[in-house]
mmCIF file of C-alpha atoms in Angstrom:
data_model
loop_
_atom_site.group_PDB
_atom_site.id
_atom_site.type_symbol
_atom_site.label_atom_id
_atom_site.label_comp_id
_atom_site.label_asym_id
_atom_site.label_seq_id
_atom_site.Cartn_x
_atom_site.Cartn_y
_atom_site.Cartn_z
ATOM 1 C CA MET A 1 -24.973 -9.625 14.256
ATOM 2 C CA ALA A 2 -21.271 -10.441 14.832
ATOM 3 C CA GLU A 3 -19.571 -13.449 13.655
ATOM 4 C CA THR A 4 -19.983 -16.297 16.274
ATOM 5 C CA THR A 5 -18.545 -19.662 17.194
ATOM 6 C CA GLN A 6 -20.253 -22.992 18.522
ATOM 7 C CA PHE A 7 -19.459 -23.355 22.030
ATOM 8 C CA GLU A 8 -19.997 -26.792 24.040
ATOM 9 C CA LEU A 9 -19.226 -27.421 27.560
ATOM 10 C CA VAL A 10 -19.609 -31.143 28.327
ATOM 11 C CA THR A 11 -19.325 -32.842 31.717
ATOM 12 C CA PRO A 12 -19.257 -36.640 32.181
ATOM 13 C CA ALA A 13 -23.035 -36.426 33.291
ATOM 14 C CA ARG A 14 -24.347 -34.237 30.630
ATOM 15 C CA VAL A 15 -24.008 -31.423 27.994
ATOM 16 C CA LEU A 16 -23.999 -28.388 30.235
ATOM 17 C CA VAL A 17 -23.973 -25.602 27.527
ATOM 18 C CA GLN A 18 -24.422 -25.685 23.822
ATOM 19 C CA GLN A 19 -24.806 -22.159 22.346
ATOM 20 C CA ASP A 20 -23.351 -19.910 19.762
ATOM 21 C CA VAL A 21 -21.022 -17.235 21.537
ATOM 22 C CA GLU A 22 -19.026 -14.353 20.338
ATOM 23 C CA MET A 23 -16.144 -14.976 22.383
ATOM 24 C CA VAL A 24 -15.301 -17.313 25.303
ATOM 25 C CA THR A 25 -12.369 -17.161 27.801
ATOM 26 C CA ILE A 26 -10.956 -20.488 28.831
ATOM 27 C CA PRO A 27 -8.556 -21.117 31.868
ATOM 28 C CA GLY A 28 -5.608 -22.913 29.768
ATOM 29 C CA SER A 29 -2.906 -24.574 31.979
ATOM 30 C CA GLU A 30 -0.245 -22.144 30.481
ATOM 31 C CA GLY A 31 -2.647 -19.203 31.154
ATOM 32 C CA LEU A 32 -6.155 -17.637 30.305
ATOM 33 C CA PHE A 33 -6.886 -17.221 26.668
ATOM 34 C CA GLY A 34 -9.737 -16.012 24.836
ATOM 35 C CA VAL A 35 -11.371 -17.795 21.495
ATOM 36 C CA LEU A 36 -13.054 -15.751 18.801
ATOM 37 C CA PRO A 37 -14.370 -17.220 15.586
ATOM 38 C CA ARG A 38 -11.885 -18.520 13.104
ATOM 39 C CA HIS A 39 -9.415 -19.090 16.037
ATOM 40 C CA ALA A 40 -6.393 -21.540 15.011
ATOM 41 C CA PRO A 41 -6.939 -25.079 16.147
ATOM 42 C CA VAL A 42 -5.795 -25.904 19.534
ATOM 43 C CA LEU A 43 -6.010 -28.558 21.946
ATOM 44 C CA ALA A 44 -5.211 -27.324 25.400
ATOM 45 C CA ASN A 45 -4.975 -28.735 28.795
ATOM 46 C CA LEU A 46 -7.023 -26.588 31.395
ATOM 47 C CA LYS A 47 -6.897 -26.126 34.973
ATOM 48 C CA GLN A 48 -9.447 -25.168 37.644
ATOM 49 C CA GLY A 49 -10.864 -21.720 36.792
ATOM 50 C CA ARG A 50 -13.640 -19.537 35.308
ATOM 51 C CA VAL A 51 -14.993 -20.010 31.660
ATOM 52 C CA ASP A 52 -16.611 -16.622 30.684
ATOM 53 C CA ILE A 53 -18.956 -16.372 27.629
ATOM 54 C CA TYR A 54 -19.154 -13.010 25.889
ATOM 55 C CA GLU A 55 -21.867 -11.558 23.738
ATOM 56 C CA ASN A 56 -22.090 -8.054 22.366
ATOM 57 C CA GLY A 57 -18.808 -7.374 24.281
ATOM 58 C CA ALA A 58 -19.950 -8.229 27.861
ATOM 59 C CA VAL A 59 -20.136 -11.387 29.693
ATOM 60 C CA THR A 60 -23.319 -13.229 29.603
ATOM 61 C CA SER A 61 -22.744 -16.113 31.632
ATOM 62 C CA SER A 62 -19.835 -17.717 33.558
ATOM 63 C CA PHE A 63 -19.054 -21.323 34.490
ATOM 64 C CA MET A 64 -16.464 -22.551 37.048
ATOM 65 C CA ILE A 65 -14.601 -25.863 35.721
ATOM 66 C CA ASP A 66 -12.500 -28.188 37.472
ATOM 67 C CA GLY A 67 -9.807 -28.831 34.938
ATOM 68 C CA GLY A 68 -10.258 -30.415 31.656
ATOM 69 C CA LEU A 69 -9.666 -30.276 27.945
ATOM 70 C CA ALA A 70 -10.382 -27.790 25.308
ATOM 71 C CA ASP A 71 -10.765 -28.697 21.711
ATOM 72 C CA VAL A 72 -10.632 -25.604 19.539
ATOM 73 C CA THR A 73 -11.238 -25.657 15.991
ATOM 74 C CA GLY A 74 -11.970 -22.753 13.653
ATOM 75 C CA GLU A 75 -15.777 -23.215 13.969
ATOM 76 C CA LYS A 76 -16.270 -25.117 17.304
ATOM 77 C CA VAL A 77 -14.985 -25.000 20.908
ATOM 78 C CA VAL A 78 -15.635 -27.928 22.896
ATOM 79 C CA ILE A 79 -14.842 -28.078 26.656
ATOM 80 C CA LEU A 80 -14.600 -31.509 28.360
ATOM 81 C CA ALA A 81 -14.550 -30.833 32.082
ATOM 82 C CA GLN A 82 -14.626 -33.348 35.021
ATOM 83 C CA ARG A 83 -16.925 -30.934 37.058
ATOM 84 C CA ALA A 84 -18.610 -27.589 36.006
ATOM 85 C CA GLU A 85 -20.906 -25.417 37.760
ATOM 86 C CA ASP A 86 -23.039 -22.436 36.317
ATOM 87 C CA LEU A 87 -22.105 -19.519 38.339
ATOM 88 C CA ASN A 88 -25.397 -17.607 37.898
ATOM 89 C CA LYS A 89 -27.595 -20.710 38.909
ATOM 90 C CA VAL A 90 -25.987 -21.805 42.074
ATOM 91 C CA SER A 91 -26.405 -20.376 45.569
ATOM 92 C CA ALA A 92 -23.832 -20.737 48.514
ATOM 93 C CA GLU A 93 -26.302 -22.582 50.717
ATOM 94 C CA GLU A 94 -26.874 -25.191 47.979
ATOM 95 C CA LEU A 95 -23.174 -25.496 47.355
ATOM 96 C CA SER A 96 -22.309 -26.052 51.087
ATOM 97 C CA ALA A 97 -25.110 -28.653 51.261
ATOM 98 C CA ARG A 98 -23.750 -30.579 48.422
ATOM 99 C CA ALA A 99 -20.214 -30.267 49.796
ATOM 100 C CA ALA A 100 -21.314 -31.857 53.006
ATOM 101 C CA ASN A 101 -21.649 -35.115 51.526
ATOM 102 C CA ALA A 102 -19.298 -35.086 48.565
ATOM 103 C CA SER A 103 -15.835 -36.729 48.033
ATOM 104 C CA GLU A 104 -12.743 -34.861 48.733
ATOM 105 C CA ALA A 105 -12.004 -33.759 45.076
ATOM 106 C CA GLU A 106 -15.664 -32.746 44.621
ATOM 107 C CA ALA A 107 -15.877 -30.632 47.966
ATOM 108 C CA ALA A 108 -12.611 -28.929 47.122
ATOM 109 C CA PHE A 109 -14.241 -27.883 43.660
ATOM 110 C CA LEU A 110 -17.350 -26.771 45.371
ATOM 111 C CA SER A 111 -15.518 -24.399 47.797
ATOM 112 C CA ALA A 112 -13.746 -22.970 44.734
ATOM 113 C CA VAL A 113 -17.160 -22.419 43.163
ATOM 114 C CA SER A 114 -18.567 -20.856 46.311
ATOM 115 C CA ASP A 115 -15.499 -18.371 46.493
ATOM 116 C CA ALA A 116 -16.207 -17.427 42.946
ATOM 117 C CA ILE A 117 -19.777 -16.399 43.442
ATOM 118 C CA ALA A 118 -18.966 -14.742 46.788
ATOM 119 C CA MET B 1 -58.834 -83.722 48.934
ATOM 120 C CA PRO B 2 -57.242 -80.204 49.465
ATOM 121 C CA ASN B 3 -58.595 -78.326 52.628
ATOM 122 C CA LEU B 4 -60.796 -75.263 51.584
ATOM 123 C CA LYS B 5 -59.073 -73.154 54.320
ATOM 124 C CA ASP B 6 -55.668 -74.030 53.070
ATOM 125 C CA LEU B 7 -56.494 -73.117 49.496
ATOM 126 C CA LYS B 8 -57.753 -69.824 50.493
ATOM 127 C CA THR B 9 -54.703 -68.923 52.367
ATOM 128 C CA ARG B 10 -52.480 -69.927 49.548
ATOM 129 C CA ILE B 11 -54.689 -67.709 47.047
ATOM 130 C CA ASP B 12 -54.356 -64.814 49.546
ATOM 131 C CA SER B 13 -50.646 -65.312 49.706
ATOM 132 C CA VAL B 14 -49.903 -65.561 45.947
ATOM 133 C CA LYS B 15 -51.976 -62.373 45.528
ATOM 134 C CA SER B 16 -50.053 -60.510 48.039
ATOM 135 C CA THR B 17 -46.702 -61.621 46.123
ATOM 136 C CA GLN B 18 -48.085 -60.578 42.951
ATOM 137 C CA LYS B 19 -48.900 -56.903 44.424
ATOM 138 C CA ILE B 20 -45.297 -56.915 45.430
ATOM 139 C CA THR B 21 -43.879 -58.031 42.297
ATOM 140 C CA SER B 22 -46.032 -55.753 39.939
ATOM 141 C CA ALA B 23 -44.958 -52.760 42.572
ATOM 142 C CA MET B 24 -41.619 -53.607 41.905
ATOM 143 C CA LYS B 25 -42.008 -53.643 38.164
ATOM 144 C CA LEU B 26 -43.365 -50.113 38.172
ATOM 145 C CA VAL B 27 -40.631 -48.852 40.348
ATOM 146 C CA ALA B 28 -37.956 -50.503 38.055
ATOM 147 C CA ALA B 29 -39.561 -49.101 34.871
ATOM 148 C CA ALA B 30 -39.648 -45.530 36.399
ATOM 149 C CA LYS B 31 -36.152 -45.709 37.557
ATOM 150 C CA LEU B 32 -35.178 -47.229 34.184
ATOM 151 C CA ARG B 33 -36.273 -44.165 32.435
ATOM 152 C CA ARG B 34 -33.967 -41.930 34.487
ATOM 153 C CA ALA B 35 -31.064 -44.507 34.273
ATOM 154 C CA GLN B 36 -31.372 -44.546 30.509
ATOM 155 C CA GLU B 37 -31.407 -40.679 30.246
ATOM 156 C CA MET B 38 -28.390 -40.524 32.300
ATOM 157 C CA ALA B 39 -26.508 -43.184 30.082
ATOM 158 C CA GLU B 40 -27.492 -41.081 27.052
ATOM 159 C CA ALA B 41 -26.337 -37.717 28.805
ATOM 160 C CA SER B 42 -23.055 -39.096 29.382
ATOM 161 C CA ARG B 43 -22.270 -40.229 25.769
ATOM 162 C CA PRO B 44 -21.094 -36.873 24.330
ATOM 163 C CA TYR B 45 -18.470 -36.722 26.828
ATOM 164 C CA SER B 46 -17.078 -40.080 26.343
ATOM 165 C CA THR B 47 -17.366 -39.952 22.686
ATOM 166 C CA SER B 48 -15.434 -36.538 22.506
ATOM 167 C CA MET B 49 -12.827 -37.857 24.770
ATOM 168 C CA ASN B 50 -12.395 -40.737 22.579
ATOM 169 C CA ASP B 51 -11.995 -38.854 19.496
ATOM 170 C CA VAL B 52 -9.283 -36.864 20.993
ATOM 171 C CA ILE B 53 -7.367 -39.660 22.350
ATOM 172 C CA ALA B 54 -7.718 -41.798 19.190
ATOM 173 C CA SER B 55 -6.224 -38.704 17.251
ATOM 174 C CA LEU B 56 -3.373 -38.231 19.723
ATOM 175 C CA ALA B 57 -2.641 -41.833 19.990
ATOM 176 C CA ALA B 58 -2.387 -42.236 16.279
ATOM 177 C CA LYS B 59 0.373 -39.705 16.285
ATOM 178 C CA SER B 60 2.323 -40.573 19.483
ATOM 179 C CA ASP B 61 4.927 -43.300 18.635
ATOM 180 C CA ALA B 62 4.669 -46.648 20.327
ATOM 181 C CA SER B 63 8.020 -46.487 22.194
ATOM 182 C CA SER B 64 7.473 -43.588 24.119
ATOM 183 C CA ALA B 65 3.710 -43.753 24.761
ATOM 184 C CA PRO B 66 2.477 -43.805 28.299
ATOM 185 C CA ALA B 67 1.827 -47.249 29.875
ATOM 186 C CA LEU B 68 -1.873 -46.275 30.451
ATOM 187 C CA LEU B 69 -2.252 -46.318 26.708
ATOM 188 C CA VAL B 70 -0.335 -49.140 25.169
ATOM 189 C CA GLY B 71 -0.075 -51.335 28.428
ATOM 190 C CA ARG B 72 3.195 -53.202 29.754
ATOM 191 C CA PRO B 73 4.946 -55.612 27.641
ATOM 192 C CA GLU B 74 4.797 -58.426 29.941
ATOM 193 C CA VAL B 75 1.344 -59.069 31.856
ATOM 194 C CA LYS B 76 2.025 -61.066 35.107
ATOM 195 C CA THR B 77 -0.811 -59.883 37.095
ATOM 196 C CA HIS B 78 -4.297 -58.856 35.534
ATOM 197 C CA LEU B 79 -6.868 -56.816 37.401
ATOM 198 C CA LEU B 80 -10.445 -57.763 36.552
ATOM 199 C CA VAL B 81 -13.194 -55.240 37.700
ATOM 200 C CA ILE B 82 -16.488 -56.992 38.087
ATOM 201 C CA VAL B 83 -19.649 -54.779 38.031
ATOM 202 C CA SER B 84 -22.674 -56.402 39.421
ATOM 203 C CA ALA B 85 -25.795 -55.142 41.288
ATOM 204 C CA ASP B 86 -26.236 -54.563 45.044
ATOM 205 C CA LYS B 87 -29.596 -56.106 44.996
ATOM 206 C CA GLY B 88 -31.100 -59.494 43.514
ATOM 207 C CA LEU B 89 -34.457 -60.220 42.107
ATOM 208 C CA CYS B 90 -33.282 -59.221 38.530
ATOM 209 C CA GLY B 91 -33.324 -62.428 36.791
ATOM 210 C CA GLY B 92 -30.182 -63.841 35.262
ATOM 211 C CA PHE B 93 -28.397 -60.276 35.482
ATOM 212 C CA ASN B 94 -26.049 -61.258 38.375
ATOM 213 C CA ALA B 95 -25.448 -64.646 37.286
ATOM 214 C CA PHE B 96 -24.443 -63.881 33.921
ATOM 215 C CA ILE B 97 -21.826 -61.496 35.212
ATOM 216 C CA THR B 98 -20.448 -64.155 37.549
ATOM 217 C CA ARG B 99 -20.377 -66.715 35.135
ATOM 218 C CA ALA B 100 -18.498 -64.557 32.751
ATOM 219 C CA ALA B 101 -16.281 -63.678 35.561
ATOM 220 C CA ARG B 102 -15.449 -67.153 36.345
ATOM 221 C CA GLN B 103 -14.594 -67.816 32.677
ATOM 222 C CA VAL B 104 -12.317 -64.931 32.353
ATOM 223 C CA ILE B 105 -10.492 -65.736 35.602
ATOM 224 C CA ALA B 106 -9.965 -69.497 34.204
ATOM 225 C CA GLU B 107 -8.743 -68.015 30.988
ATOM 226 C CA LYS B 108 -6.213 -65.607 32.435
ATOM 227 C CA GLU B 109 -4.994 -68.302 34.787
ATOM 228 C CA ALA B 110 -4.603 -70.795 32.002
ATOM 229 C CA ALA B 111 -2.504 -68.048 30.400
ATOM 230 C CA GLY B 112 -0.232 -68.156 33.329
ATOM 231 C CA GLN B 113 -1.207 -64.812 34.622
ATOM 232 C CA LYS B 114 -2.257 -64.016 38.302
ATOM 233 C CA VAL B 115 -5.660 -62.503 38.605
ATOM 234 C CA LEU B 116 -6.899 -59.952 41.002
ATOM 235 C CA VAL B 117 -10.584 -58.745 40.963
ATOM 236 C CA TYR B 118 -12.042 -55.355 41.929
ATOM 237 C CA ILE B 119 -15.671 -56.063 43.080
ATOM 238 C CA VAL B 120 -18.123 -53.494 42.387
ATOM 239 C CA GLY B 121 -21.328 -54.445 43.900
ATOM 240 C CA ARG B 122 -22.390 -56.999 46.451
ATOM 241 C CA LYS B 123 -24.022 -59.793 44.466
ATOM 242 C CA SER B 124 -21.205 -61.090 42.374
ATOM 243 C CA ALA B 125 -19.059 -61.085 45.590
ATOM 244 C CA ASP B 126 -21.581 -63.186 47.253
ATOM 245 C CA ALA B 127 -21.935 -65.546 44.518
ATOM 246 C CA LEU B 128 -18.155 -66.005 43.980
ATOM 247 C CA GLY B 129 -17.522 -66.401 47.532
ATOM 248 C CA SER B 130 -14.387 -68.165 48.638
ATOM 249 C CA GLU B 131 -13.338 -68.611 45.034
ATOM 250 C CA ILE B 132 -12.088 -64.771 45.056
ATOM 251 C CA ALA B 133 -11.282 -64.642 48.866
ATOM 252 C CA ASP B 134 -7.443 -64.407 48.202
ATOM 253 C CA LYS B 135 -7.868 -62.452 44.904
ATOM 254 C CA THR B 136 -9.753 -59.490 45.922
ATOM 255 C CA PHE B 137 -8.013 -56.169 45.461
ATOM 256 C CA ALA B 138 -10.655 -53.867 46.550
ATOM 257 C CA ARG B 139 -14.479 -53.744 47.000
ATOM 258 C CA VAL B 140 -17.099 -51.109 46.650
ATOM 259 C CA GLU B 141 -20.586 -51.218 46.925
ATOM 260 C CA GLY B 142 -23.482 -48.479 46.668
ATOM 261 C CA VAL B 143 -22.693 -47.227 43.362
ATOM 262 C CA GLN B 144 -25.671 -48.486 41.580
ATOM 263 C CA GLY B 145 -28.969 -47.284 40.702
ATOM 264 C CA THR B 146 -29.894 -43.692 39.648
ATOM 265 C CA ASN B 147 -27.559 -41.823 41.951
ATOM 266 C CA VAL B 148 -24.247 -42.815 40.343
ATOM 267 C CA GLU B 149 -21.952 -39.969 40.288
ATOM 268 C CA PHE B 150 -18.998 -39.217 38.594
ATOM 269 C CA GLY B 151 -16.947 -38.770 41.619
ATOM 270 C CA ASP B 152 -17.643 -42.670 42.526
ATOM 271 C CA ALA B 153 -16.099 -43.397 39.133
ATOM 272 C CA GLU B 154 -13.230 -41.115 39.643
ATOM 273 C CA SER B 155 -12.343 -42.814 42.968
ATOM 274 C CA ILE B 156 -12.516 -46.395 41.465
ATOM 275 C CA ALA B 157 -10.397 -45.235 38.718
ATOM 276 C CA GLN B 158 -7.999 -43.375 40.843
ATOM 277 C CA LYS B 159 -7.432 -46.749 42.887
ATOM 278 C CA MET B 160 -6.785 -48.589 39.929
ATOM 279 C CA ILE B 161 -4.312 -46.138 38.408
ATOM 280 C CA ASP B 162 -2.608 -46.205 41.892
ATOM 281 C CA GLY B 163 -2.342 -49.884 41.997
ATOM 282 C CA PHE B 164 -1.071 -50.074 38.322
ATOM 283 C CA GLU B 165 1.700 -47.276 38.983
ATOM 284 C CA ALA B 166 2.638 -49.316 42.196
ATOM 285 C CA GLY B 167 3.058 -52.357 40.034
ATOM 286 C CA SER B 168 0.258 -54.364 41.727
ATOM 287 C CA PHE B 169 -0.849 -55.381 38.355
ATOM 288 C CA ASP B 170 -0.024 -54.786 34.530
ATOM 289 C CA ALA B 171 -3.349 -54.839 32.809
ATOM 290 C CA VAL B 172 -7.056 -53.971 33.754
ATOM 291 C CA SER B 173 -10.212 -54.993 32.275
ATOM 292 C CA MET B 174 -13.679 -54.764 33.309
ATOM 293 C CA LEU B 175 -16.915 -56.931 33.070
ATOM 294 C CA TYR B 176 -20.346 -55.436 33.129
ATOM 295 C CA ASN B 177 -23.702 -55.688 31.598
ATOM 296 C CA LYS B 178 -24.191 -53.232 28.583
ATOM 297 C CA PHE B 179 -27.664 -51.923 27.981
ATOM 298 C CA VAL B 180 -28.831 -52.779 24.501
ATOM 299 C CA SER B 181 -32.509 -52.721 25.106
ATOM 300 C CA VAL B 182 -35.130 -53.277 27.825
ATOM 301 C CA ILE B 183 -35.147 -57.082 27.057
ATOM 302 C CA LYS B 184 -31.545 -57.460 26.022
ATOM 303 C CA GLN B 185 -28.405 -56.699 27.722
ATOM 304 C CA ASP B 186 -24.957 -57.963 26.786
ATOM 305 C CA VAL B 187 -22.033 -58.918 29.187
ATOM 306 C CA THR B 188 -19.196 -56.939 28.051
ATOM 307 C CA HIS B 189 -15.428 -57.437 28.645
ATOM 308 C CA GLN B 190 -13.644 -54.230 28.140
ATOM 309 C CA SER B 191 -10.024 -53.459 28.503
ATOM 310 C CA LEU B 192 -9.035 -50.277 30.498
ATOM 311 C CA ILE B 193 -5.139 -50.445 30.695
ATOM 312 C CA PRO B 194 -4.060 -50.690 27.912
ATOM 313 C CA ALA B 195 -6.663 -48.362 26.693
ATOM 314 C CA GLU B 196 -9.187 -49.519 24.217
ATOM 315 C CA VAL B 197 -9.304 -46.527 21.760
ATOM 316 C CA GLY B 198 -12.261 -46.984 19.107
ATOM 317 C CA GLU B 199 -11.839 -45.042 15.843
ATOM 318 C CA ALA B 200 -12.370 -41.292 16.056
ATOM 319 C CA GLU B 201 -16.060 -40.808 14.882
ATOM 320 C CA ASP B 202 -15.361 -37.244 14.031
ATOM 321 C CA ASP B 203 -14.858 -37.530 10.273
ATOM 322 C CA THR B 204 -14.144 -33.690 9.988
ATOM 323 C CA ALA B 205 -10.875 -34.186 11.678
ATOM 324 C CA ASP B 206 -9.175 -35.389 8.543
ATOM 325 C CA ALA B 207 -5.317 -35.717 8.513
ATOM 326 C CA GLY B 208 -4.728 -32.204 7.434
ATOM 327 C CA ALA B 209 -6.829 -30.653 10.042
ATOM 328 C CA VAL B 210 -5.275 -32.775 12.858
ATOM 329 C CA ALA B 211 -1.764 -31.972 11.852
ATOM 330 C CA SER B 212 -2.266 -28.232 12.038
ATOM 331 C CA TYR B 213 -3.456 -28.559 15.680
ATOM 332 C CA GLU B 214 -1.548 -26.374 18.233
ATOM 333 C CA TYR B 215 -0.948 -28.104 21.757
ATOM 334 C CA GLU B 216 -0.818 -26.493 24.846
ATOM 335 C CA PRO B 217 1.500 -27.469 26.643
ATOM 336 C CA ASP B 218 2.359 -30.278 24.351
ATOM 337 C CA GLU B 219 0.835 -33.639 22.945
ATOM 338 C CA GLU B 220 2.599 -35.840 25.506
ATOM 339 C CA GLU B 221 1.542 -33.724 28.512
ATOM 340 C CA ILE B 222 -2.184 -33.707 27.202
ATOM 341 C CA LEU B 223 -2.206 -37.390 26.767
ATOM 342 C CA LYS B 224 -0.680 -38.027 30.073
ATOM 343 C CA SER B 225 -3.385 -35.812 31.938
ATOM 344 C CA LEU B 226 -6.185 -37.150 29.550
ATOM 345 C CA LEU B 227 -5.629 -41.014 30.065
ATOM 346 C CA PRO B 228 -6.444 -41.232 33.608
ATOM 347 C CA ARG B 229 -9.511 -39.112 33.039
ATOM 348 C CA ASN B 230 -10.325 -41.536 30.333
ATOM 349 C CA VAL B 231 -10.204 -44.477 32.747
ATOM 350 C CA ALA B 232 -12.694 -42.558 34.851
ATOM 351 C CA THR B 233 -14.905 -41.963 32.197
ATOM 352 C CA GLN B 234 -14.991 -45.583 30.977
ATOM 353 C CA VAL B 235 -15.887 -46.546 34.523
ATOM 354 C CA PHE B 236 -18.607 -43.947 34.736
ATOM 355 C CA SER B 237 -20.283 -45.090 31.638
ATOM 356 C CA ALA B 238 -19.882 -48.752 32.560
ATOM 357 C CA LEU B 239 -21.580 -47.917 35.820
ATOM 358 C CA LEU B 240 -24.390 -46.264 33.998
ATOM 359 C CA GLU B 241 -24.918 -48.970 31.654
ATOM 360 C CA SER B 242 -24.868 -51.412 34.527
ATOM 361 C CA SER B 243 -27.491 -49.536 36.455
ATOM 362 C CA ALA B 244 -29.808 -49.281 33.416
ATOM 363 C CA SER B 245 -29.272 -52.984 32.599
ATOM 364 C CA GLU B 246 -30.005 -54.066 36.260
ATOM 365 C CA LEU B 247 -33.161 -52.058 36.108
ATOM 366 C CA ALA B 248 -34.280 -53.258 32.841
ATOM 367 C CA ALA B 249 -33.523 -57.033 33.926
ATOM 368 C CA ARG B 250 -35.458 -56.394 37.161
ATOM 369 C CA MET B 251 -38.248 -54.814 35.163
ATOM 370 C CA THR B 252 -38.362 -58.027 32.787
ATOM 371 C CA ALA B 253 -37.929 -60.413 35.690
ATOM 372 C CA MET B 254 -40.796 -58.901 37.852
ATOM 373 C CA ASP B 255 -43.155 -58.727 34.837
ATOM 374 C CA ASN B 256 -42.700 -62.393 34.309
ATOM 375 C CA ALA B 257 -43.286 -63.027 37.990
ATOM 376 C CA THR B 258 -46.286 -60.942 38.073
ATOM 377 C CA ARG B 259 -47.717 -62.992 35.038
ATOM 378 C CA ASN B 260 -46.777 -66.454 36.747
ATOM 379 C CA ALA B 261 -48.326 -65.341 39.907
ATOM 380 C CA GLY B 262 -51.597 -64.557 37.937
ATOM 381 C CA ASP B 263 -51.356 -68.052 36.405
ATOM 382 C CA MET B 264 -51.014 -69.592 39.509
ATOM 383 C CA ILE B 265 -54.097 -67.725 41.127
ATOM 384 C CA ASP B 266 -56.137 -68.867 38.377
ATOM 385 C CA ARG B 267 -55.228 -72.450 38.819
ATOM 386 C CA LEU B 268 -55.662 -72.156 42.497
ATOM 387 C CA THR B 269 -58.976 -70.632 42.179
ATOM 388 C CA LEU B 270 -60.134 -73.367 39.738
ATOM 389 C CA VAL B 271 -58.971 -76.014 42.405
ATOM 390 C CA TYR B 272 -60.790 -73.890 45.229
ATOM 391 C CA ASN B 273 -64.004 -73.788 43.238
ATOM 392 C CA ARG B 274 -63.986 -77.387 42.390
ATOM 393 C CA THR B 275 -63.346 -78.428 45.925
ATOM 394 C CA ARG B 276 -66.003 -76.254 47.063
ATOM 395 C CA GLN B 277 -68.490 -77.610 44.727
ATOM 396 C CA ALA B 278 -67.439 -81.333 45.442
ATOM 397 C CA ASN B 279 -67.984 -80.513 49.326
ATOM 398 C CA ILE B 280 -71.468 -79.208 48.427
ATOM 399 C CA THR B 281 -72.133 -82.331 46.338
ATOM 400 C CA LYS B 282 -70.972 -84.663 49.119
ATOM 401 C CA GLU B 283 -73.180 -82.843 51.744
ATOM 402 C CA LEU B 284 -76.190 -83.207 49.347
ATOM 403 C CA ILE B 285 -75.613 -86.998 48.693
ATOM 404 C CA GLU B 286 -75.361 -87.461 52.572
ATOM 405 C CA ILE B 287 -78.471 -85.798 53.230
ATOM 406 C CA ILE B 288 -80.438 -87.608 50.438
ATOM 407 C CA SER B 289 -79.191 -90.813 51.286
ATOM 408 C CA GLY B 290 -79.979 -90.215 54.847
ATOM 409 C CA ALA B 291 -83.577 -89.344 53.829
ATOM 410 C CA GLU B 292 -83.834 -92.347 51.747
ATOM 411 C CA ALA B 293 -82.770 -94.628 54.364
ATOM 412 C CA LEU B 294 -85.871 -93.590 56.595
#
């Protein structure tokens, strides 16, 4: 088993993901970056984009986040995102139904999510 | 002597009141469980956010730190956010908040500051009425119960930050009921701008580890984008705490009401039975004395 790093994706409403991962790619404000175990400590602003979790060299799950902050230490990666969606668990219909009665910022994010799963 | 029919009507009406209060208690209890779960689920986010801000704030120097963090040197106008419920029938919940709000407004005004209020929830606005008519900065309703969403908190926070940057006020604080337990809710007065930063709880982040952090793009940028989000987070957790408190207060109040209604029914039933017995006795006496007179 390859070396792993602890990964957490936290939104204001709940902890969305908490698992050990091999690698995770994060949409930093200065560009996409990947985090492997023993990464140098970084505190990074994030922009809207995809977070991909890799295991055994392949993407196992993907999330869309709406900006936030990544706190990376050697053994742990914590992403604080205002909004996040699991791209494997939402459907386009569900998203459009939710976007119908959402605030402007939320609706913009949901449409970005539906673009990503399309 | 009370009339038997009137007593019967009273007993029936108290019984139906008791049915309503006990149903409300059950509803509040079920919702409370959800509200509590939501409040707990939101804690990891606000704790981590607080940790990051605390460590950044400790390093940034006071003169160049953003106003959202350290506040403005002179406070002329203070914005008070009052979080109350939209509905009544929850014991002292709304009354406590209203009383605390009056006190804070009086204190600030005594210190020579102008006070504006941001009303969240209908009940405190109703109670304060004309006292705040010329002080209201904004009002919002319908952000209570178990359907509070982060978007709601975000829009409230955004309005505050816009007002702060436009110079409408120089400091913001928030009054809400903090959920301690089902029978205890504390009225809490918390400062939002300047930000109230607790000690970082994460003790693994010792000085050496913090110093070796890389920042992307840089510390100031991160702090600048983080602080407005922190305001939204604080508002969000206050809304959740307040909702849980409201439901807990309602549950307790309705429990008491149900019990009081039960006592009342017992008392009324006793009077009813006595009256009935008295009537029977009276009729018997009338018959017997009628028979004797013959």
